[in-house]
């Protein structure tokens, strides 16, 4: 069945997600590929980084380590564990992507909501209290607060 699936993809000229990751990892091993991408993209923003897999992290690190790279993510919103997303990637980002001089980057939290009433934020905090108590989470997540003007 697996061989038939692979043959059908090849015949149709299509890839699935795992093919994309596999081919991407192979391409990242070619020095000229990384050099071309680093020349084209001086700054890289990784959005929804909590949903990256170890393979994606390794691919991104091979291509962009030591460059102007930033990640945005919220481990409370990780939804792709079924696809191999590794929840620890976000917490390890500063160690995985040091600056060109080897120094550790800065962590900035976006912990103020301007969209929700304080009552909603307070209730969410009560519901997520055990989550925020986890030391691994506390390392990268600041509990949300309502903006004073709400």
Coordinates of C-alpha atoms in Angstrom, one line a residue:
X1 CA 0.0 0.0 0.0
X2 CA 2.8 2.4 0.9
X3 CA 4.6 1.7 -2.4
X4 CA 1.4 2.2 -4.3
X5 CA 0.9 5.6 -2.6
X6 CA 4.5 6.7 -3.4
X7 CA 4.1 5.6 -7.0
X8 CA 0.7 7.5 -7.3
X9 CA 2.4 10.7 -5.9
X10 CA 5.3 10.3 -8.3
X11 CA 3.0 9.7 -11.3
X12 CA 0.9 12.7 -10.4
X13 CA 3.9 14.9 -9.8
X14 CA 2.8 15.8 -6.3
X15 CA 4.2 15.8 -2.8
X16 CA 2.7 15.4 0.7
X17 CA 3.8 17.2 3.8
X18 CA 6.4 14.6 4.8
X19 CA 7.9 14.7 1.3
X20 CA 8.3 18.4 1.5
X21 CA 10.1 18.1 4.8
X22 CA 12.3 15.3 3.5
X23 CA 13.2 17.1 0.3
X24 CA 13.7 20.3 2.2
X25 CA 16.1 18.6 4.6
X26 CA 18.1 17.2 1.7
X27 CA 18.3 20.6 0.0
X28 CA 19.4 22.3 3.2
X29 CA 22.5 20.1 3.2
X30 CA 23.7 21.7 0.0
X31 CA 25.8 24.8 1.0
X32 CA 24.8 26.7 -2.1
X33 CA 21.1 26.5 -1.1
X34 CA 21.6 28.0 2.3
X35 CA 23.9 30.6 0.9
X36 CA 21.4 31.7 -1.7
X37 CA 18.6 31.9 0.9
X38 CA 20.7 33.8 3.4
X39 CA 21.6 36.3 0.7
X40 CA 18.0 36.7 -0.4
X41 CA 16.5 36.9 3.1
X42 CA 18.5 39.0 5.6
X43 CA 15.8 38.8 8.3
X44 CA 13.5 35.8 8.9
X45 CA 10.3 35.7 11.0
X46 CA 9.0 32.3 12.0
X47 CA 5.4 32.6 12.9
X48 CA 3.4 30.0 14.9
X49 CA 6.8 28.5 15.9
X50 CA 5.0 26.3 18.5
X51 CA 3.8 24.2 15.6
X52 CA 7.2 23.3 14.1
X53 CA 8.6 19.8 14.2
X54 CA 12.1 18.8 15.0
X55 CA 12.7 18.3 11.3
X56 CA 11.5 21.8 10.5
X57 CA 13.6 23.2 13.3
X58 CA 16.7 21.4 12.0
X59 CA 15.9 22.6 8.4
X60 CA 15.5 26.2 9.6
X61 CA 18.7 26.0 11.7
X62 CA 20.7 24.6 8.8
X63 CA 19.5 27.5 6.5
X64 CA 19.4 30.5 8.8
X65 CA 21.3 30.0 12.1
X66 CA 23.4 33.0 13.0
X67 CA 21.2 35.4 11.0
X68 CA 18.5 37.9 11.9
X69 CA 15.9 35.4 12.9
X70 CA 12.9 35.8 15.2
X71 CA 10.1 33.5 16.2
X72 CA 6.6 34.2 17.4
X73 CA 4.6 31.5 19.1
X74 CA 2.3 30.5 22.0
X75 CA 2.8 27.0 23.3
X76 CA -0.8 27.1 24.6
X77 CA -2.0 27.3 21.0
X78 CA 0.0 24.3 19.6
X79 CA -2.3 22.3 17.4
X80 CA -0.1 20.2 15.2
X81 CA 1.3 17.6 17.6
X82 CA -0.4 15.0 15.3
X83 CA 1.9 16.2 12.5
X84 CA 5.0 16.0 14.6
X85 CA 5.1 19.5 16.1
X86 CA 7.5 19.5 19.1
X87 CA 6.2 21.6 22.0
X88 CA 9.8 22.1 23.2
X89 CA 10.9 24.0 20.1
X90 CA 9.6 27.3 21.3
X91 CA 11.3 27.1 24.7
X92 CA 14.6 26.0 23.0
X93 CA 14.5 28.7 20.3
X94 CA 17.1 31.1 21.9
X95 CA 19.5 28.1 22.4
X96 CA 18.8 26.7 18.9
X97 CA 19.3 30.0 17.1
X98 CA 22.1 32.0 18.8
X99 CA 23.3 35.2 17.2
X100 CA 26.3 35.1 14.8
X101 CA 28.6 36.0 17.7
X102 CA 27.2 33.1 19.7
X103 CA 25.3 35.3 22.2
X104 CA 21.8 34.4 23.3
X105 CA 19.0 36.5 21.9
X106 CA 16.3 38.3 23.8
X107 CA 12.9 37.0 24.8
X108 CA 9.9 39.4 24.6
X109 CA 6.4 38.5 25.8
X110 CA 3.3 39.9 24.4
X111 CA 1.3 39.5 27.5
X112 CA -1.3 42.3 27.3
X113 CA -4.6 41.8 25.5
X114 CA -6.4 44.8 24.0
X115 CA -9.2 42.6 22.6
X116 CA -10.8 41.0 25.6
X117 CA -12.5 42.4 28.7
X118 CA -10.7 41.8 32.0
X119 CA -13.3 39.3 33.1
X120 CA -12.5 37.1 30.1
X121 CA -8.7 37.3 30.7
X122 CA -9.2 36.6 34.4
X123 CA -11.3 33.5 33.6
X124 CA -8.8 32.3 31.0
X125 CA -6.1 32.7 33.7
X126 CA -8.0 30.5 36.1
X127 CA -8.6 27.8 33.5
X128 CA -4.9 27.9 32.5
X129 CA -3.4 28.2 36.0
X130 CA -1.9 24.6 36.0
X131 CA -0.5 25.2 32.5
X132 CA 1.3 28.4 33.6
X133 CA 2.6 26.7 36.7
X134 CA 4.7 24.3 34.5
X135 CA 8.3 25.5 34.7
X136 CA 8.9 24.8 31.0
X137 CA 6.0 27.0 30.2
X138 CA 6.9 29.7 32.7
X139 CA 10.3 29.9 31.0
X140 CA 8.7 31.3 27.8
X141 CA 5.1 32.4 28.6
X142 CA 3.9 35.3 30.7
X143 CA 0.2 34.9 31.7
X144 CA -2.0 37.2 29.7
X145 CA -3.4 40.4 31.3
X146 CA -6.0 42.8 30.1
X147 CA -4.9 46.2 29.0
X148 CA -5.7 49.0 31.6
X149 CA -8.0 50.8 29.1
X150 CA -10.2 47.7 28.6

